Amino acid sequence: MSSSDDRTRDRASAAQSRARAHWRVAVTILGVNSALYLTLIVLIAYAKPFLGRLIAPGLSLAILFGAIVTVCAWLLTLVYVRWANAFDNAQGRT
Amino acid sequence: MATTIGEPNAIAISFFLAFIGLALAIAIWAARKTRSTEHFYAAGRAVTARQNGLALAGDFMSAAAFLGNSGLIALYGYDGYIYCVGGIAGWPIVMVLIAEALRKIGRYTFVDVVAFRLPHPSVRITAALGSLMVILFYLTVQMVGAGNLIRYLFGLPYEFAIFVVGLILLAAVLLGGMIATTWVQIVKAVLLLSGASVLGVLALARFGFSPATLFDAAAARSSTAVLAPGGLLSDPIDAISLGLGLMLGTAGLPHVLMRFYTVPDAKTARTSVAYATGLIGFFYLLTFVLGYGASAIVGREQIVAVDPGGNMAAPMLAELVGGRAFMGFIAAVAFSTILAVVAGLTLAGAATLSHDLWVNVIRKGRAVEHEQLIVGRIAAVSISLLAILLGIVFKGQNISYMVGLAFAAAASANFPTLVLAIYWDKLTTAGAHASMLVGTVGTLILIVLSPAIQIDILKHATAPFPLRNPALVTVPLAFLAAVAVSLLWPDSQEDRFADLQQRLHVAAE
């Protein structure tokens, strides 16, 4: 087999391995993000009194949960950047 | 203290003129650097991660986000934050599924990615029409917002304000393309973040720098119910529909997606999303302070007396905690916010009309550089004139509600096809058409049949479709249409899928 065929095969297998790794990370990050966000939205829709409970004067569960979802969305983007940069560096790509 | 909002304010108008001058100076400076379509649509792909992060945040944080959401929190309590949290929850999706794919596969628009996977010209036409619908929806919202706000903030007439915004954005986009638009976004993002931060700190200073004490004061002035949801969205299904539309719509906004072409590589694209998400998240958390702060310090009755929609809550808070000069600065920041978003939308519209439709469909990719630039500029003029017209026609519409609809349109018409084109090997040309048509037409029909049109505007007793935001129905329908049609009438495009995956997951050598 020619070296050009080898290279094409290597590239295809590298693409497949990154695609699989990417899919695992994507499902995890989007799973956590959606679970947090959709839980908040469903609670907003159906459990208003629960979210209205005060955990300190002026601080309701709704505000706390809203802030947590906001901060977690940002942290999840950082997790992805870290994963993607580490994976691509390990594969010797820019 | 009586508010002076709505009266011509010399300081506000000075800041307003200073920003116009700055925007024009940026446009003239950028015009000298804009020599090719790559400059015009993608800023020469030389924008850094930090710059693009700021510009993405600038594109995303519209006047509705600054004035609208803080106003909703001030008047209705917690429900105003749903618009914020919905937007931020969409950013991990942009990061994980879309940003890199756009940079590695497309050229100037998200339609490029769909067209790479499904090269039949008709796909580009349908995708471009869906994209234009979203752009025009969002543009209308921004122009109506611009007219109203300038009337309130500077005491200038609505139509005059619309013309001023239209002409400035036209100059910026026409002369400087994406380079000017990027820098206008960066200036706007810095002004907005710093202005809102100072306002937040001044408000917090009255409550010992404790957010909880400030929230408590807002509750004491009206009721503890303001700290819980339920003030604005009483129907639970409608709340879920709005939430879904906001999250997925973020990942389908053409002007935001276009920004990923301005950076040199995929690594910069993803780093810029992390910057943008951090900045937007910080800004949204501030919205709690601004909204409840306005409620506690200004008072709901005073806010409603100036604008029943509550949009003046933040400027009124600025006047009380920082004086008239600071209110003028905040008013100019709000204006810069609108102008920057409108510039981004106009450029995205111009790219869709010229790059997607003219160059790739009508001229079948054979247009020379010079022709592409001329058509791009003609398209920018057309979109600007349309924006002025739309702003005048839709005068008086509710801004935050329309933002929800623009996001629903993006979530239904653009997002399903874009994600399936990148990640589903069985998507066919017919499946993509079905999805985009169901998403676009379904959104329009369900909005017309919704209580917002049937009951609020046409004054009918009931509405055939119960939800105010259609995303809960149209997004699943758009996905279902793509999957059903692709599986029922398979049409092997797997080699294109393999090509796309190769580009996405293996760097060019």
PDB file of N, CA, C and O in Angstrom, chain A residues 4 7 10 16 19-20 22-23 26 31-32 39 49 52 54 57-58 62-63 72-73 75-77 80-81 85 88-89:
ATOM      1  N   SER A   4       0.677   7.333   0.684  1.00  0.00           N
ATOM      2  CA  SER A   4      -0.431   8.294   0.641  1.00  0.00           C
ATOM      3  C   SER A   4      -1.725   7.640   1.132  1.00  0.00           C
ATOM      4  O   SER A   4      -2.515   8.254   1.849  1.00  0.00           O
ATOM      5  N   ARG A   7      -1.516   7.518   4.837  1.00  0.00           N
ATOM      6  CA  ARG A   7      -1.786   8.819   5.456  1.00  0.00           C
ATOM      7  C   ARG A   7      -3.288   9.114   5.480  1.00  0.00           C
ATOM      8  O   ARG A   7      -3.823   9.611   6.463  1.00  0.00           O
ATOM      9  N   ASP A  10      -4.741   7.039   8.213  1.00  0.00           N
ATOM     10  CA  ASP A  10      -4.405   7.600   9.529  1.00  0.00           C
ATOM     11  C   ASP A  10      -5.270   8.813   9.854  1.00  0.00           C
ATOM     12  O   ASP A  10      -5.757   8.965  10.969  1.00  0.00           O
ATOM     13  N   GLN A  16     -11.905   9.949  13.415  1.00  0.00           N
ATOM     14  CA  GLN A  16     -12.912   9.147  14.131  1.00  0.00           C
ATOM     15  C   GLN A  16     -12.656   9.146  15.630  1.00  0.00           C
ATOM     16  O   GLN A  16     -13.588   9.257  16.423  1.00  0.00           O
ATOM     17  N   ALA A  19     -13.686  12.459  16.943  1.00  0.00           N
ATOM     18  CA  ALA A  19     -15.145  12.579  16.898  1.00  0.00           C
ATOM     19  C   ALA A  19     -15.768  11.845  18.088  1.00  0.00           C
ATOM     20  O   ALA A  19     -16.676  12.363  18.738  1.00  0.00           O
ATOM     21  N   ARG A  20     -15.246  10.642  18.384  1.00  0.00           N
ATOM     22  CA  ARG A  20     -15.800   9.873  19.519  1.00  0.00           C
ATOM     23  C   ARG A  20     -15.537  10.592  20.842  1.00  0.00           C
ATOM     24  O   ARG A  20     -16.418  10.737  21.681  1.00  0.00           O
ATOM     25  N   HIS A  22     -14.918  13.768  21.268  1.00  0.00           N
ATOM     26  CA  HIS A  22     -15.697  15.008  21.275  1.00  0.00           C
ATOM     27  C   HIS A  22     -17.132  14.717  21.680  1.00  0.00           C
ATOM     28  O   HIS A  22     -17.734  15.454  22.465  1.00  0.00           O
ATOM     29  N   TRP A  23     -17.670  13.624  21.161  1.00  0.00           N
ATOM     30  CA  TRP A  23     -19.065  13.301  21.446  1.00  0.00           C
ATOM     31  C   TRP A  23     -19.278  13.039  22.931  1.00  0.00           C
ATOM     32  O   TRP A  23     -20.244  13.495  23.535  1.00  0.00           O
ATOM     33  N   ALA A  26     -19.061  16.332  24.729  1.00  0.00           N
ATOM     34  CA  ALA A  26     -20.231  17.151  24.388  1.00  0.00           C
ATOM     35  C   ALA A  26     -21.458  16.678  25.157  1.00  0.00           C
ATOM     36  O   ALA A  26     -22.192  17.492  25.736  1.00  0.00           O
ATOM     37  N   GLY A  31     -25.261  17.705  28.857  1.00  0.00           N
ATOM     38  CA  GLY A  31     -26.145  17.037  29.814  1.00  0.00           C
ATOM     39  C   GLY A  31     -26.224  17.827  31.120  1.00  0.00           C
ATOM     40  O   GLY A  31     -27.313  18.099  31.633  1.00  0.00           O
ATOM     41  N   VAL A  32     -25.060  18.224  31.646  1.00  0.00           N
ATOM     42  CA  VAL A  32     -25.033  18.990  32.905  1.00  0.00           C
ATOM     43  C   VAL A  32     -25.742  20.331  32.708  1.00  0.00           C
ATOM     44  O   VAL A  32     -26.597  20.742  33.511  1.00  0.00           O
ATOM     45  N   THR A  39     -34.091  22.063  34.835  1.00  0.00           N
ATOM     46  CA  THR A  39     -34.637  21.949  36.191  1.00  0.00           C
ATOM     47  C   THR A  39     -35.131  23.313  36.667  1.00  0.00           C
ATOM     48  O   THR A  39     -36.237  23.445  37.203  1.00  0.00           O
ATOM     49  N   PRO A  49     -43.817  28.532  44.506  1.00  0.00           N
ATOM     50  CA  PRO A  49     -43.663  28.775  45.956  1.00  0.00           C
ATOM     51  C   PRO A  49     -42.347  28.210  46.500  1.00  0.00           C
ATOM     52  O   PRO A  49     -41.701  28.825  47.341  1.00  0.00           O
ATOM     53  N   GLY A  52     -39.617  30.428  45.820  1.00  0.00           N
ATOM     54  CA  GLY A  52     -39.769  31.689  46.562  1.00  0.00           C
ATOM     55  C   GLY A  52     -39.262  31.608  47.999  1.00  0.00           C
ATOM     56  O   GLY A  52     -39.174  32.625  48.684  1.00  0.00           O
ATOM     57  N   LEU A  54     -37.078  31.731  51.186  1.00  0.00           N
ATOM     58  CA  LEU A  54     -35.892  32.548  51.462  1.00  0.00           C
ATOM     59  C   LEU A  54     -34.868  31.724  52.240  1.00  0.00           C
ATOM     60  O   LEU A  54     -35.217  31.086  53.236  1.00  0.00           O
ATOM     61  N   PRO A  57     -32.363  36.587  54.491  1.00  0.00           N
ATOM     62  CA  PRO A  57     -33.199  37.740  54.156  1.00  0.00           C
ATOM     63  C   PRO A  57     -32.806  38.306  52.783  1.00  0.00           C
ATOM     64  O   PRO A  57     -31.633  38.619  52.552  1.00  0.00           O
ATOM     65  N   GLY A  58     -33.754  38.388  51.868  1.00  0.00           N
ATOM     66  CA  GLY A  58     -33.496  38.945  50.536  1.00  0.00           C
ATOM     67  C   GLY A  58     -33.003  37.934  49.522  1.00  0.00           C
ATOM     68  O   GLY A  58     -32.972  38.226  48.325  1.00  0.00           O
ATOM     69  N   ALA A  62     -34.814  30.946  44.164  1.00  0.00           N
ATOM     70  CA  ALA A  62     -34.869  31.282  42.736  1.00  0.00           C
ATOM     71  C   ALA A  62     -33.630  32.083  42.321  1.00  0.00           C
ATOM     72  O   ALA A  62     -32.997  31.784  41.301  1.00  0.00           O
ATOM     73  N   ILE A  63     -33.279  33.091  43.119  1.00  0.00           N
ATOM     74  CA  ILE A  63     -32.117  33.927  42.778  1.00  0.00           C
ATOM     75  C   ILE A  63     -30.843  33.088  42.865  1.00  0.00           C
ATOM     76  O   ILE A  63     -29.995  33.128  41.961  1.00  0.00           O
ATOM     77  N   CYS A  72     -22.464  28.256  36.194  1.00  0.00           N
ATOM     78  CA  CYS A  72     -22.116  26.924  35.667  1.00  0.00           C
ATOM     79  C   CYS A  72     -21.999  26.933  34.139  1.00  0.00           C
ATOM     80  O   CYS A  72     -21.151  26.232  33.577  1.00  0.00           O
ATOM     81  N   ALA A  73     -22.856  27.707  33.462  1.00  0.00           N
ATOM     82  CA  ALA A  73     -22.771  27.770  31.994  1.00  0.00           C
ATOM     83  C   ALA A  73     -21.374  28.242  31.599  1.00  0.00           C
ATOM     84  O   ALA A  73     -20.747  27.696  30.684  1.00  0.00           O
ATOM     85  N   LEU A  75     -18.584  28.083  33.526  1.00  0.00           N
ATOM     86  CA  LEU A  75     -17.587  27.074  33.916  1.00  0.00           C
ATOM     87  C   LEU A  75     -17.552  25.932  32.896  1.00  0.00           C
ATOM     88  O   LEU A  75     -16.480  25.411  32.565  1.00  0.00           O
ATOM     89  N   LEU A  76     -18.718  25.553  32.372  1.00  0.00           N
ATOM     90  CA  LEU A  76     -18.761  24.459  31.391  1.00  0.00           C
ATOM     91  C   LEU A  76     -18.032  24.836  30.101  1.00  0.00           C
ATOM     92  O   LEU A  76     -17.382  23.995  29.480  1.00  0.00           O
ATOM     93  N   THR A  77     -18.125  26.117  29.712  1.00  0.00           N
ATOM     94  CA  THR A  77     -17.370  26.522  28.509  1.00  0.00           C
ATOM     95  C   THR A  77     -15.865  26.427  28.793  1.00  0.00           C
ATOM     96  O   THR A  77     -15.100  26.038  27.913  1.00  0.00           O
ATOM     97  N   TYR A  80     -14.732  22.837  28.504  1.00  0.00           N
ATOM     98  CA  TYR A  80     -14.594  22.404  27.109  1.00  0.00           C
ATOM     99  C   TYR A  80     -13.293  22.936  26.494  1.00  0.00           C
ATOM    100  O   TYR A  80     -12.571  22.196  25.817  1.00  0.00           O
ATOM    101  N   VAL A  81     -12.992  24.221  26.743  1.00  0.00           N
ATOM    102  CA  VAL A  81     -11.762  24.796  26.185  1.00  0.00           C
ATOM    103  C   VAL A  81     -10.550  24.004  26.675  1.00  0.00           C
ATOM    104  O   VAL A  81      -9.648  23.659  25.911  1.00  0.00           O
ATOM    105  N   ASN A  85      -8.237  21.956  24.070  1.00  0.00           N
ATOM    106  CA  ASN A  85      -6.832  22.344  23.912  1.00  0.00           C
ATOM    107  C   ASN A  85      -5.913  21.197  24.294  1.00  0.00           C
ATOM    108  O   ASN A  85      -4.933  20.914  23.596  1.00  0.00           O
ATOM    109  N   ASP A  88      -6.136  18.413  21.567  1.00  0.00           N
ATOM    110  CA  ASP A  88      -5.482  18.788  20.313  1.00  0.00           C
ATOM    111  C   ASP A  88      -3.970  18.887  20.479  1.00  0.00           C
ATOM    112  O   ASP A  88      -3.216  18.510  19.576  1.00  0.00           O
ATOM    113  N   ASN A  89      -3.515  19.374  21.641  1.00  0.00           N
ATOM    114  CA  ASN A  89      -2.068  19.423  21.876  1.00  0.00           C
ATOM    115  C   ASN A  89      -1.488  18.023  21.915  1.00  0.00           C
ATOM    116  O   ASN A  89      -0.415  17.759  21.357  1.00  0.00           O
TER     117      ASN A  89
END
